[in-house]
Coordinates of N, CA, C and O in Angstrom, one line a residue:
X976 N 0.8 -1.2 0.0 CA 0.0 0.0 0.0 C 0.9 1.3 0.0 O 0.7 2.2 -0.8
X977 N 2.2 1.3 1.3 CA 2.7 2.3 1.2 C 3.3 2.7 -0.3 O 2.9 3.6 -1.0
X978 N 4.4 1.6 -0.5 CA 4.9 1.2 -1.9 C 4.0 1.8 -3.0 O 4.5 2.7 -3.7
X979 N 3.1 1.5 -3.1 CA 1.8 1.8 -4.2 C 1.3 3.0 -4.2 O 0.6 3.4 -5.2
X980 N 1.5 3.8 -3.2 CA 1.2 5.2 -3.1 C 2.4 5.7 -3.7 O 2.4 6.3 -4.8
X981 N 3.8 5.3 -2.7 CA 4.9 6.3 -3.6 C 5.0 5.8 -5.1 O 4.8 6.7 -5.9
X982 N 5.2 4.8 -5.5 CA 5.5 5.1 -6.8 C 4.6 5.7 -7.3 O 5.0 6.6 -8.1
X983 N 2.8 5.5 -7.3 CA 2.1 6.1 -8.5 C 2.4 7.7 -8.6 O 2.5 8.3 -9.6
X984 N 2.5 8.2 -7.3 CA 2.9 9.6 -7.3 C 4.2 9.8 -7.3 O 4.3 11.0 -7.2
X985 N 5.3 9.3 -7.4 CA 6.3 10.0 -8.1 C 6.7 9.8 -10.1 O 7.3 10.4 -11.1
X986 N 5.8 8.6 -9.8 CA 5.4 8.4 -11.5 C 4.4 9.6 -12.2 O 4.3 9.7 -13.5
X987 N 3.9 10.2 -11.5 CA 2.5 11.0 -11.5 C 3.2 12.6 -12.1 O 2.7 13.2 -13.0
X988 N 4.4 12.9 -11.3 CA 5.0 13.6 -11.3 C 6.0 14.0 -12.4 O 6.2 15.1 -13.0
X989 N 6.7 12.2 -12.6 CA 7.6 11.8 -13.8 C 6.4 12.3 -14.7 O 6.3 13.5 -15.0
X990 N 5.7 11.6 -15.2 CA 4.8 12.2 -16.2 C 4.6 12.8 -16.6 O 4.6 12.8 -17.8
X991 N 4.2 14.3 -15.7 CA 3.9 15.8 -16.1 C 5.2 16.1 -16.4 O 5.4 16.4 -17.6
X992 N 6.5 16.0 -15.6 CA 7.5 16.8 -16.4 C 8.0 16.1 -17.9 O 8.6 16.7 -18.8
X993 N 7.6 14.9 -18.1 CA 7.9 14.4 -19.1 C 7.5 15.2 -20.5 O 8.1 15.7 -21.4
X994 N 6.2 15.1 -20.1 CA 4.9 15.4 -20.9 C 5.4 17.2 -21.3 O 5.7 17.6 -22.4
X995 N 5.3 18.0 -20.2 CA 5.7 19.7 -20.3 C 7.0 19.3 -20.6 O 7.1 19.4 -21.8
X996 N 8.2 18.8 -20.1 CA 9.4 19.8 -20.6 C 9.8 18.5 -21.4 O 10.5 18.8 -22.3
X997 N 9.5 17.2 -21.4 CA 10.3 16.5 -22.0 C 11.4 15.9 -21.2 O 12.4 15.4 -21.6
X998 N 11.1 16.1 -19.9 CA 12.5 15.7 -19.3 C 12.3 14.4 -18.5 O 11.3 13.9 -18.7
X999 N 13.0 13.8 -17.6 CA 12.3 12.7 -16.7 C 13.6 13.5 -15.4 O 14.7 12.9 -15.3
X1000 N 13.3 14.4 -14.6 CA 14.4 14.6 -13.4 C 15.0 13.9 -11.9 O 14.4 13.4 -11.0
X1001 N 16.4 13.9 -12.1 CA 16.8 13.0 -10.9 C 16.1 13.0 -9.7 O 16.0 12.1 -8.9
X1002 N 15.2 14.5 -9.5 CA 15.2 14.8 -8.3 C 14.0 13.8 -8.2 O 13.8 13.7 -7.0
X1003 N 13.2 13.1 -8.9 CA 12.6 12.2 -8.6 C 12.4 11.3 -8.7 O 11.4 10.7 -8.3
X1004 N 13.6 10.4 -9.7 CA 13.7 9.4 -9.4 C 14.7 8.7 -8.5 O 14.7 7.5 -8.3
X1005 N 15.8 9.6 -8.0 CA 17.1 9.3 -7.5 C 15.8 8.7 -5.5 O 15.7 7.7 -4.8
X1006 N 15.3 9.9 -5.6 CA 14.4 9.8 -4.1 C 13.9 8.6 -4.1 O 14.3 7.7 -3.4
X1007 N 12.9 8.4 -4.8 CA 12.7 7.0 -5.5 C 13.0 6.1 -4.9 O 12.5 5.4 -4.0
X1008 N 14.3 5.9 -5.7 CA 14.8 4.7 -5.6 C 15.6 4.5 -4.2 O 15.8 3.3 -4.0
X1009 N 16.0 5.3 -3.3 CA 16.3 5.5 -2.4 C 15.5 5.1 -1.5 O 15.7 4.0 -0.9
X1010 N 14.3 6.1 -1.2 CA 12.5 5.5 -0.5 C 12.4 3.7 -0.7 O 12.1 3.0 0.3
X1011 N 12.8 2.9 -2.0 CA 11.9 2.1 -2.1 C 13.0 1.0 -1.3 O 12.7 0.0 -0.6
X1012 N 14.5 1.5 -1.7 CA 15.4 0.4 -0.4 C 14.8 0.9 0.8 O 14.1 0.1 1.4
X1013 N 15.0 2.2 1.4 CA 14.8 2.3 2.3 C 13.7 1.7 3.2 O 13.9 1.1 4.2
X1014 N 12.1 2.0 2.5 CA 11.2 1.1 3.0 C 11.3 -0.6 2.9 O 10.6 -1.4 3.5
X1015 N 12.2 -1.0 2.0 CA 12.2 -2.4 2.2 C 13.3 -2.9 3.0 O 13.5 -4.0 3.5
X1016 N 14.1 -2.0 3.0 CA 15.2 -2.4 4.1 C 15.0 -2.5 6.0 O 15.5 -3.2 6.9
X1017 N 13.7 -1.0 5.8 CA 13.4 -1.2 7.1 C 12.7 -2.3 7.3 O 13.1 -3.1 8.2
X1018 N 11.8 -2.6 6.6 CA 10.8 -4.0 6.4 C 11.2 -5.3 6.8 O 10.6 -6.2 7.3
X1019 N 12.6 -5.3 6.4 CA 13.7 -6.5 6.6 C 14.0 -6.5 8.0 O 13.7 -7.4 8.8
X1020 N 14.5 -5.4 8.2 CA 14.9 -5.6 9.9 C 13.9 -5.5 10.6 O 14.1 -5.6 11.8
X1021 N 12.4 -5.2 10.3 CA 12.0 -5.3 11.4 C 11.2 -6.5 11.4 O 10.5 -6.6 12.5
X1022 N 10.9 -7.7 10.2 CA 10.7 -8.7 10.4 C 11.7 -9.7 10.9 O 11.3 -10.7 11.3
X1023 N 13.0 -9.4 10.8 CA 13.8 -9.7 11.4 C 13.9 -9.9 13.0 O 14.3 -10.7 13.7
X1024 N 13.4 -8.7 13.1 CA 13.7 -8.6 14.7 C 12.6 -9.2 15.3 O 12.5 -9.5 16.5
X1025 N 11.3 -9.6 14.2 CA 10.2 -10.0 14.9 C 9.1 -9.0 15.6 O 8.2 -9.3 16.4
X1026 N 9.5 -7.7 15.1 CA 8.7 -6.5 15.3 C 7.3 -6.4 15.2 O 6.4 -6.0 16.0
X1027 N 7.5 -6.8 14.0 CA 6.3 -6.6 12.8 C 6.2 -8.3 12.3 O 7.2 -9.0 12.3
X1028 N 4.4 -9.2 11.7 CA 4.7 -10.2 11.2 C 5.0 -9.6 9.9 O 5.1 -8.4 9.6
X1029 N 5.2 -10.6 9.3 CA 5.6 -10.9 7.9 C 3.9 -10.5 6.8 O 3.9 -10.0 5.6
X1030 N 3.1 -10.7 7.4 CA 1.9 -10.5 6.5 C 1.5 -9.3 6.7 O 1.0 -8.9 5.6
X1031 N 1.5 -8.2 7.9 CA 1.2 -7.0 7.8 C 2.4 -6.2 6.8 O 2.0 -5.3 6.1
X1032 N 4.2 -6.8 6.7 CA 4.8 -5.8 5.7 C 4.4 -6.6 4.5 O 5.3 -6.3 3.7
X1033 N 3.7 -7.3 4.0 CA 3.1 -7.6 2.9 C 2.1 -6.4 2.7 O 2.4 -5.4 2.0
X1034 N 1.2 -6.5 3.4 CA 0.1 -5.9 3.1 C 1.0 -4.3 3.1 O 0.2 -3.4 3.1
X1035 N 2.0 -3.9 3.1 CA 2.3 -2.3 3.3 C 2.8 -2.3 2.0 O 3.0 -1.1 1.5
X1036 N 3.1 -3.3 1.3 CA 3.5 -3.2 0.2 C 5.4 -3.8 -0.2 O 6.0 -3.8 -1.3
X1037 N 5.9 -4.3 1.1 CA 7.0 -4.7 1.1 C 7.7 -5.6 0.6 O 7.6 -6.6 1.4
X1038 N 8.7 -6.1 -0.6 CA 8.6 -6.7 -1.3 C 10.4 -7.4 -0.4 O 11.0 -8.4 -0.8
X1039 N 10.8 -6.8 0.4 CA 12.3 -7.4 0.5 C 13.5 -6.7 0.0 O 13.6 -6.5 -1.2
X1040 N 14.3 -6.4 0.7 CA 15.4 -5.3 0.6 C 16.0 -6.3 -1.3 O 16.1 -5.9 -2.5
X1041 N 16.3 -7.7 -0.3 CA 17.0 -8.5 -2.1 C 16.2 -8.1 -2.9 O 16.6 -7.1 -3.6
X1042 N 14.8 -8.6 -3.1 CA 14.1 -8.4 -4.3 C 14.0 -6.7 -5.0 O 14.0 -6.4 -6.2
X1043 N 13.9 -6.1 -4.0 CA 14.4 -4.6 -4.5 C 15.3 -4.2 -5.4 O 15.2 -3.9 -6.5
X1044 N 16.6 -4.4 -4.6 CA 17.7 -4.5 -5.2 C 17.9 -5.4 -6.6 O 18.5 -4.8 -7.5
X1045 N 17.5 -6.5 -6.9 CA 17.5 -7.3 -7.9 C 16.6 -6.9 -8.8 O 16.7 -7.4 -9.9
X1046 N 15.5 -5.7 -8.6 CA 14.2 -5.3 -9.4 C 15.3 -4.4 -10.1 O 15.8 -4.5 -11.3
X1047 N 15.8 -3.4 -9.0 CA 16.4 -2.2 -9.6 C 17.6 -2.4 -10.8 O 17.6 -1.8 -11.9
X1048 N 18.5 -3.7 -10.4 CA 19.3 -4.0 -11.3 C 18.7 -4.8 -12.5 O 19.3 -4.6 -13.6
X1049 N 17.6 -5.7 -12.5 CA 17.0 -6.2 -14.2 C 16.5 -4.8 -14.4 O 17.5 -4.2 -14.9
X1050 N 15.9 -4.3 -14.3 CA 15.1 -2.8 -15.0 C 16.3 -2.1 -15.4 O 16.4 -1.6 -16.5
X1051 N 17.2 -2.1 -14.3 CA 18.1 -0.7 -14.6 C 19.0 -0.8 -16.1 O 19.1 -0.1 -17.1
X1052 N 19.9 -2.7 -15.6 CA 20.2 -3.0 -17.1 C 19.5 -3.5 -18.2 O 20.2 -4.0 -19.1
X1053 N 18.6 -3.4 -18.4 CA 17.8 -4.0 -19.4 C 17.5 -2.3 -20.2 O 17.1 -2.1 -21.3
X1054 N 17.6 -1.5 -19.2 CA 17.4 0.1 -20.1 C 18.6 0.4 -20.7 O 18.7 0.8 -21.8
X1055 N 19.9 0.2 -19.5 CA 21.5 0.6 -19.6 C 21.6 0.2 -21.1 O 22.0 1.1 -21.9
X1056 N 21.3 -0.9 -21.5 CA 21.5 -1.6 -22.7 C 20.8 -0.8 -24.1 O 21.4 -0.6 -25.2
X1057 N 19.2 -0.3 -23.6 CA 19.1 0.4 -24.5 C 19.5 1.6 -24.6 O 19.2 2.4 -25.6
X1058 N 20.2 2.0 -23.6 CA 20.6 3.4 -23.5 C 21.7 3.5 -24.5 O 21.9 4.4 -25.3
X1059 N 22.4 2.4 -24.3 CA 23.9 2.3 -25.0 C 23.5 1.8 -26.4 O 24.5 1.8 -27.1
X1060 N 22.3 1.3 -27.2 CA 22.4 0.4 -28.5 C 21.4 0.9 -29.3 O 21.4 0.9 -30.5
X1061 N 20.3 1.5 -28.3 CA 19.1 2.5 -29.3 C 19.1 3.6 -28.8 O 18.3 4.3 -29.5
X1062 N 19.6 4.4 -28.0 CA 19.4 6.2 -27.6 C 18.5 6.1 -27.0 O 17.8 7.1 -27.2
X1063 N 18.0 5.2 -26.1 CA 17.0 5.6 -25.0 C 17.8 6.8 -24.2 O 19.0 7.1 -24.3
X1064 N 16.9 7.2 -23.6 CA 17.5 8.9 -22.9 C 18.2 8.1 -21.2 O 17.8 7.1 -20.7
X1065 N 19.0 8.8 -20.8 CA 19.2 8.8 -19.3 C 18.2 8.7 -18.5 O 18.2 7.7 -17.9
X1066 N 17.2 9.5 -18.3 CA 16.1 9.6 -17.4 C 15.0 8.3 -17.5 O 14.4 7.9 -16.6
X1067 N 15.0 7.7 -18.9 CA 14.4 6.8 -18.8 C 14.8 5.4 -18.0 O 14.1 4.5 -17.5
X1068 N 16.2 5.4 -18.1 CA 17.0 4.3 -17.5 C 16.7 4.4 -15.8 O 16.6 3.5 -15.0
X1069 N 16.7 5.8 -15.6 CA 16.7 5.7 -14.0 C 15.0 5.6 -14.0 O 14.4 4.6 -13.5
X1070 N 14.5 6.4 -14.4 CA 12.8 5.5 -13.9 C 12.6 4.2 -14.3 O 11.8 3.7 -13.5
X1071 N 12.9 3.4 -15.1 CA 12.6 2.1 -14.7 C 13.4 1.3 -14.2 O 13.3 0.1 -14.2
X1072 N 14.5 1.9 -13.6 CA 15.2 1.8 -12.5 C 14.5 1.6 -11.2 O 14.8 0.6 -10.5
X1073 N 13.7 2.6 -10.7 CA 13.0 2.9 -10.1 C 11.9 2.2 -9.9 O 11.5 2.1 -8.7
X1074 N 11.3 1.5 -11.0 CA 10.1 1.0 -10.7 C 10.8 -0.5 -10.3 O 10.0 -1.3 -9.8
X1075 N 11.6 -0.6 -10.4 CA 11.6 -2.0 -10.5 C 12.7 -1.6 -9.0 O 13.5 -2.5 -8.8
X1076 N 12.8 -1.1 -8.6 CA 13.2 -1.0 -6.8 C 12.3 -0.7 -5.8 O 12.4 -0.6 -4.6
X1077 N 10.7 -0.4 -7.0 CA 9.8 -0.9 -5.7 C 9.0 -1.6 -6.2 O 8.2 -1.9 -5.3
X1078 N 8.6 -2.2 -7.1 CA 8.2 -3.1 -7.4 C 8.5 -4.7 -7.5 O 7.7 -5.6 -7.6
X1079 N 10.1 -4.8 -7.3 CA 10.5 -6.0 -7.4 C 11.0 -6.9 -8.6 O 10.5 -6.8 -9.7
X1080 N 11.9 -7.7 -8.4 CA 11.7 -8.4 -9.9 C 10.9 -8.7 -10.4 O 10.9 -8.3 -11.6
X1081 N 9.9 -9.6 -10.1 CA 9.1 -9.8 -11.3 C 8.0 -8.8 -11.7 O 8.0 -8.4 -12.9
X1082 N 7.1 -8.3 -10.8 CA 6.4 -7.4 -11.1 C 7.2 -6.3 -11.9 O 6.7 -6.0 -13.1
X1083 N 8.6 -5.6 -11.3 CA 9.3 -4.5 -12.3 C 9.3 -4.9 -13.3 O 9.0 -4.0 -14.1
X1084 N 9.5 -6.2 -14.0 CA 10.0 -6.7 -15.2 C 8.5 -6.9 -16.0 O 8.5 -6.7 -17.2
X1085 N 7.4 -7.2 -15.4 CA 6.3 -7.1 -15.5 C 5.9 -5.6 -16.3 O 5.5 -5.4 -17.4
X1086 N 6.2 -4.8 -15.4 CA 5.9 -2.9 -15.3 C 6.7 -2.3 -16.9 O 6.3 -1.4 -17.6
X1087 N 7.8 -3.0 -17.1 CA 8.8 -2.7 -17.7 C 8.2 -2.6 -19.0 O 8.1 -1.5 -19.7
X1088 N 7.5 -4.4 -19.4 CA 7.6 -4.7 -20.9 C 6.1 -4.2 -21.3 O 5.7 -4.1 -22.4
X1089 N 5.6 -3.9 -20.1 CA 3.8 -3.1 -19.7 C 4.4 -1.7 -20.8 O 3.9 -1.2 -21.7
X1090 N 5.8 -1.2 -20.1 CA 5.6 -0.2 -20.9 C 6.1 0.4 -21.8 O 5.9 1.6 -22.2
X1091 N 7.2 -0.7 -22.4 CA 7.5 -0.8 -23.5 C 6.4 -1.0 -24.8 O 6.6 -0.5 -25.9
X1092 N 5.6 -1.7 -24.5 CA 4.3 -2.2 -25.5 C 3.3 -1.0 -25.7 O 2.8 -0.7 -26.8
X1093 N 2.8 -0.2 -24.0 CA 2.2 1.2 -24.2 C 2.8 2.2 -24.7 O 2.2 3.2 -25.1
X1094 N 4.2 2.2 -24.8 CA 5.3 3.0 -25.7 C 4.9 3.2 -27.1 O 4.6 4.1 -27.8
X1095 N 5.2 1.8 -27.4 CA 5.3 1.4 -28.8 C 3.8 1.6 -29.5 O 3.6 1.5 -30.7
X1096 N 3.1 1.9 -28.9 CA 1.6 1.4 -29.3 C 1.2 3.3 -29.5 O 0.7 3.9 -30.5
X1097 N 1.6 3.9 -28.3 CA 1.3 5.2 -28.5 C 2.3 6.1 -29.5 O 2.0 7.2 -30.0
X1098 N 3.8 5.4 -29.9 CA 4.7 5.9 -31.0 C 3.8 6.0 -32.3 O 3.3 7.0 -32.9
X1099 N 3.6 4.6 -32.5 CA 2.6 4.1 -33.9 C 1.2 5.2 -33.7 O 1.1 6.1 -34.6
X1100 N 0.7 5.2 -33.0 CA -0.7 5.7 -33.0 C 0.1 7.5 -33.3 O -0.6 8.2 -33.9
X1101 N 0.8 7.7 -33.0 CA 1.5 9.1 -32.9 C 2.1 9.4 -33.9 O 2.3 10.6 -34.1
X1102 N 2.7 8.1 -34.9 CA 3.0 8.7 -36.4 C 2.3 8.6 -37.5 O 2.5 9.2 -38.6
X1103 N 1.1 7.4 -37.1 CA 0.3 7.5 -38.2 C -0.8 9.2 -38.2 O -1.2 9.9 -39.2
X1104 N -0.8 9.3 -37.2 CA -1.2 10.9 -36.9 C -0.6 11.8 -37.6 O -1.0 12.3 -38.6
X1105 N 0.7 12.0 -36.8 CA 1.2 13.3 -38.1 C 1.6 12.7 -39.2 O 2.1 13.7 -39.8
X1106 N 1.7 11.4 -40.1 CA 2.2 10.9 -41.4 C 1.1 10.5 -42.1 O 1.3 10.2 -43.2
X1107 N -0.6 10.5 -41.5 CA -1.3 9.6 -42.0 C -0.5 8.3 -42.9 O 0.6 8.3 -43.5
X1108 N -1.9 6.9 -42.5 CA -1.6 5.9 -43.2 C -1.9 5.3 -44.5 O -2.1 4.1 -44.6
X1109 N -1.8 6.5 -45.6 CA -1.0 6.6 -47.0 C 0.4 6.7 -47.2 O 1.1 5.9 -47.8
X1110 N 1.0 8.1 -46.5 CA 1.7 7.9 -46.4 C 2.8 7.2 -45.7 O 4.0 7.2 -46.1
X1111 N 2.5 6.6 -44.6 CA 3.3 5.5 -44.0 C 2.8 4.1 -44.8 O 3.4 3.0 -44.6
X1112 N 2.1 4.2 -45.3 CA 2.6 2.9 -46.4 C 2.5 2.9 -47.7 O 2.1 1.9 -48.3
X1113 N 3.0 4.3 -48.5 CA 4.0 4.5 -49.2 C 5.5 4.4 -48.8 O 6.3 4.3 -49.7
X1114 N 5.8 4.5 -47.6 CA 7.2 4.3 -47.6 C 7.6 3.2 -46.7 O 8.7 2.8 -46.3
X1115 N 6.3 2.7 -46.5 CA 7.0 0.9 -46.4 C 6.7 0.0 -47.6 O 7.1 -1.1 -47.7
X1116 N 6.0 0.6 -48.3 CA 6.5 -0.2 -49.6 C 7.4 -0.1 -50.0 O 8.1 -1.1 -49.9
X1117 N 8.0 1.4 -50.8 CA 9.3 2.0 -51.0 C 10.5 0.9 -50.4 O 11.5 0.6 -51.2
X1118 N 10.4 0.5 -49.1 CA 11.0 0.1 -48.5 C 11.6 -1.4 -48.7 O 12.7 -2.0 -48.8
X1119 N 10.2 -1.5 -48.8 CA 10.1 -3.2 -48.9 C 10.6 -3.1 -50.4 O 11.6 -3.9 -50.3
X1120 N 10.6 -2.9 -51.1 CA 10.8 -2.5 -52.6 C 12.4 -2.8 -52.8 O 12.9 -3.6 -53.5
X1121 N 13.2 -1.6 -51.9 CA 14.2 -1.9 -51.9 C 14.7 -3.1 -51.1 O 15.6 -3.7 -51.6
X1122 N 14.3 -3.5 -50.0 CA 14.9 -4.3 -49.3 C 14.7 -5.5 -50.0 O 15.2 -6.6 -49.6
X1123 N 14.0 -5.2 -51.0 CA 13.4 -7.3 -52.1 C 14.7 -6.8 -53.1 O 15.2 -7.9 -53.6
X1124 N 15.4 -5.8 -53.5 CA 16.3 -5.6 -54.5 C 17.3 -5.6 -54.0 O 18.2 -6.1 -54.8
X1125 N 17.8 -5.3 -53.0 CA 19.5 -5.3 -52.2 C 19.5 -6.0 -51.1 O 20.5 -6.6 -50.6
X1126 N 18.4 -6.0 -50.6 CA 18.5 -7.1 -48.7 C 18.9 -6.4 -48.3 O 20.0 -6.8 -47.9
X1127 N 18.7 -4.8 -48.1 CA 18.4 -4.0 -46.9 C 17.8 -3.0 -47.3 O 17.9 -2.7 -48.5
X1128 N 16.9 -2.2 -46.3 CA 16.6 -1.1 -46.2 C 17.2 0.3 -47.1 O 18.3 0.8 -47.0
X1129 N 16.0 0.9 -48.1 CA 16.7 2.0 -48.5 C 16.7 3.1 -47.9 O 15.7 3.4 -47.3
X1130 N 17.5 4.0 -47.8 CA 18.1 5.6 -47.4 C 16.6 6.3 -47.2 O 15.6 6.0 -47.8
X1131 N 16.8 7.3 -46.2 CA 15.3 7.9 -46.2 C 15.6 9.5 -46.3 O 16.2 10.0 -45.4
X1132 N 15.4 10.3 -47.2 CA 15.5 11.6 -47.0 C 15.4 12.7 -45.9 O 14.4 13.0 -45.3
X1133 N 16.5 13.2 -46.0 CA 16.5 13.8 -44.3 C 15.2 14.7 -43.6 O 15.2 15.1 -42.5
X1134 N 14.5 14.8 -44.4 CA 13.0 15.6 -44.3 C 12.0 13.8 -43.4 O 11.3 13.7 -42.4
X1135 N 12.3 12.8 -44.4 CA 11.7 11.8 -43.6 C 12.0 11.5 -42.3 O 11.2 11.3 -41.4
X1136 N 13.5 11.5 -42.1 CA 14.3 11.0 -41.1 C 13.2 11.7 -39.8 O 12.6 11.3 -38.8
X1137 N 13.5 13.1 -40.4 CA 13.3 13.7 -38.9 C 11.7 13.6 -38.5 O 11.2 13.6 -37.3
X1138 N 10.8 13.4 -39.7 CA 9.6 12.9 -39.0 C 9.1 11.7 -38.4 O 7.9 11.5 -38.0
X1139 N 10.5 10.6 -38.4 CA 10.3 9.5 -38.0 C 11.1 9.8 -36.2 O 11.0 8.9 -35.4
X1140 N 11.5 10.8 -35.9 CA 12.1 10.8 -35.2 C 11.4 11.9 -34.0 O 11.9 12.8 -33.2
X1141 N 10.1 11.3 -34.1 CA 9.1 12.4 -32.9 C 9.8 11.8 -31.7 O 10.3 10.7 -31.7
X1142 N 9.7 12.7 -30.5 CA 9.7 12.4 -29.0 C 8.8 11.3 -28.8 O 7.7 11.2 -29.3
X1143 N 9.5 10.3 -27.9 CA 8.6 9.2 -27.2 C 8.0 9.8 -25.6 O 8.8 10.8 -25.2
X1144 N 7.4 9.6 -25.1 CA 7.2 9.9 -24.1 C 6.7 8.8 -22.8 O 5.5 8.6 -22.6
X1145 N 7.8 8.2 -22.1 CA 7.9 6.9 -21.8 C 7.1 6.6 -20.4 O 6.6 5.6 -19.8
X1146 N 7.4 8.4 -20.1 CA 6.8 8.3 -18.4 C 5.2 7.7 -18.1 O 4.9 6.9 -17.2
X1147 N 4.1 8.3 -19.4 CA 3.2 8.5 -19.0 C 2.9 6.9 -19.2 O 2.0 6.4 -18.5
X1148 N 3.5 6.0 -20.2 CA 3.4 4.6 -20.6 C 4.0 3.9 -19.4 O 4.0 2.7 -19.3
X1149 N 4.5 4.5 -18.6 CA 5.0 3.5 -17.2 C 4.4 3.7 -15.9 O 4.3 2.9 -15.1
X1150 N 3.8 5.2 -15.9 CA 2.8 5.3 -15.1 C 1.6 4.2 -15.4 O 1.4 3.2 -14.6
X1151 N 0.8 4.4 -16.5 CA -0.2 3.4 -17.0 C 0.4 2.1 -16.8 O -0.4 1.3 -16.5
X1152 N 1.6 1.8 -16.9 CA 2.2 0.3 -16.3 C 1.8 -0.1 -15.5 O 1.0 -1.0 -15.4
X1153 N 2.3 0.6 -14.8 CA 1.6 0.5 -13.1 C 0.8 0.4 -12.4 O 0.5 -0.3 -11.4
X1154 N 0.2 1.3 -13.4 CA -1.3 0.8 -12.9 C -1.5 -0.3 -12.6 O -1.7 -0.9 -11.6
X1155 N -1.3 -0.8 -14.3 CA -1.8 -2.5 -15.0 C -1.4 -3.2 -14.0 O -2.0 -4.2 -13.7
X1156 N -0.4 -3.0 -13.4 CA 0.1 -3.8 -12.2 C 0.1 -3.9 -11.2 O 0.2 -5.0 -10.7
X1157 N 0.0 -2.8 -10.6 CA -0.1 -2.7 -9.4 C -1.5 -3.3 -9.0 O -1.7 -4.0 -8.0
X1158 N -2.5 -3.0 -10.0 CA -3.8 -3.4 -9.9 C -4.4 -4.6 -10.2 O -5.5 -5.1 -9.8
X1159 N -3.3 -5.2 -11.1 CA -3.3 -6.5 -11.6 C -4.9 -6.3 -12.4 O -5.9 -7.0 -12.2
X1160 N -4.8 -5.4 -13.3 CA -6.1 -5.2 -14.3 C -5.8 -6.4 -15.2 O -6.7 -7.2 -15.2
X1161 N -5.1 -6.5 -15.9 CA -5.3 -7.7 -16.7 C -6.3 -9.0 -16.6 O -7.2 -9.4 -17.2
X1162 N -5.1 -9.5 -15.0 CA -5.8 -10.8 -14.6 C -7.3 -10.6 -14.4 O -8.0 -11.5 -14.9
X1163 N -7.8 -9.4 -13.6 CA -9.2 -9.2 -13.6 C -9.5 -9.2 -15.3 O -8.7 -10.0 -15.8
X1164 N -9.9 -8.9 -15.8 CA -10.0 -9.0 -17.3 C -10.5 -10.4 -17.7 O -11.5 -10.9 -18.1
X1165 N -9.6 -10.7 -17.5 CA -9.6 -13.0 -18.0 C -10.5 -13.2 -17.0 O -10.9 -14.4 -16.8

């Protein structure tokens, strides 16, 4: 619960600045990630000490200092990678960094590909908008065209280039992750 409160609202926040400046800032995800050891680490010791049972830091949202830590590092490298091989941005690397240090391994990894897919889904829906779909498939024909004559991809004129190259905006697709997860909408669904 506690967990589920901070992230949706610092996701909440990621969002708007994403959305207005385009940015994703440390000052909220660095906290973040910080808060989500921190509450799982207290969690640890004080099941440890036998303070607290084990089923009330469940119910607070406590997933385990390890599982934290192991969220933060699959999420974190699994962006590092795209940071270094597709130009994902810095800030996206540390928020799903983030989610996945309070969310946990599997759930993060869960949250992750939640929002990679709402990414991808709102990119597409975002260039057939400004390209309509004439012209985006005039130039996957074009495409295909060349790629049936050389086996690769032909050159795109630099006027194309840059219209293929609109801003993603990752925060508000990981917020909406979250949701899906934290609420487990899906499973309700089926």
């Amino acid at each position: 619960m506690v967990a589920t409160v901070l992230l949706l609202g610092l996701l909440s926040v990621v969002a708007a600045t994403d959305i207005l400046r385009h940015k994703i800032y440390n000052w909220t995800t660095y906290p973040g990630i910080l808060a989500a050891w921190g509450l799982n680490g207290l969690g640890t010791l004080l099941g440890w000490a036998a303070l607290v049972d084990w089923e009330t830091l469940e119910a607070l949202g406590w997933i385990g200092l390890a599982d934290s830590l192991l969220g933060f590092a699959a999420c974190g490298f699994v962006l590092l990678v795209c940071f270094v091989l597709f130009q994902v941005k810095g800030g996206d690397v540390k928020l799903l960094a983030m989610m996945g240090a309070v969310l946990g391994t599997d759930r993060g990894i869960t949250a992750m590909l939640w929002t990679f897919v709402l990414g991808g889904c709102a990119g597409l829906i975002a260039l057939v908008w400004r390209l309509g779909p004439a012209m985006l498939l005039r130039l996957a024909m074009r495409q295909l065209g060349w790629f049936a004559r050389l086996a690769k991809p032909g050159p795109l004129t630099p006027e194309e280039r840059t219209q293929f190259q609109s801003p993603l905006y990752l925060a508000p697709c990981a917020l909406a992750a979250a949701v899906i997860v934290e609420f487990s909408l899906v499973e309700r669904l089926l």
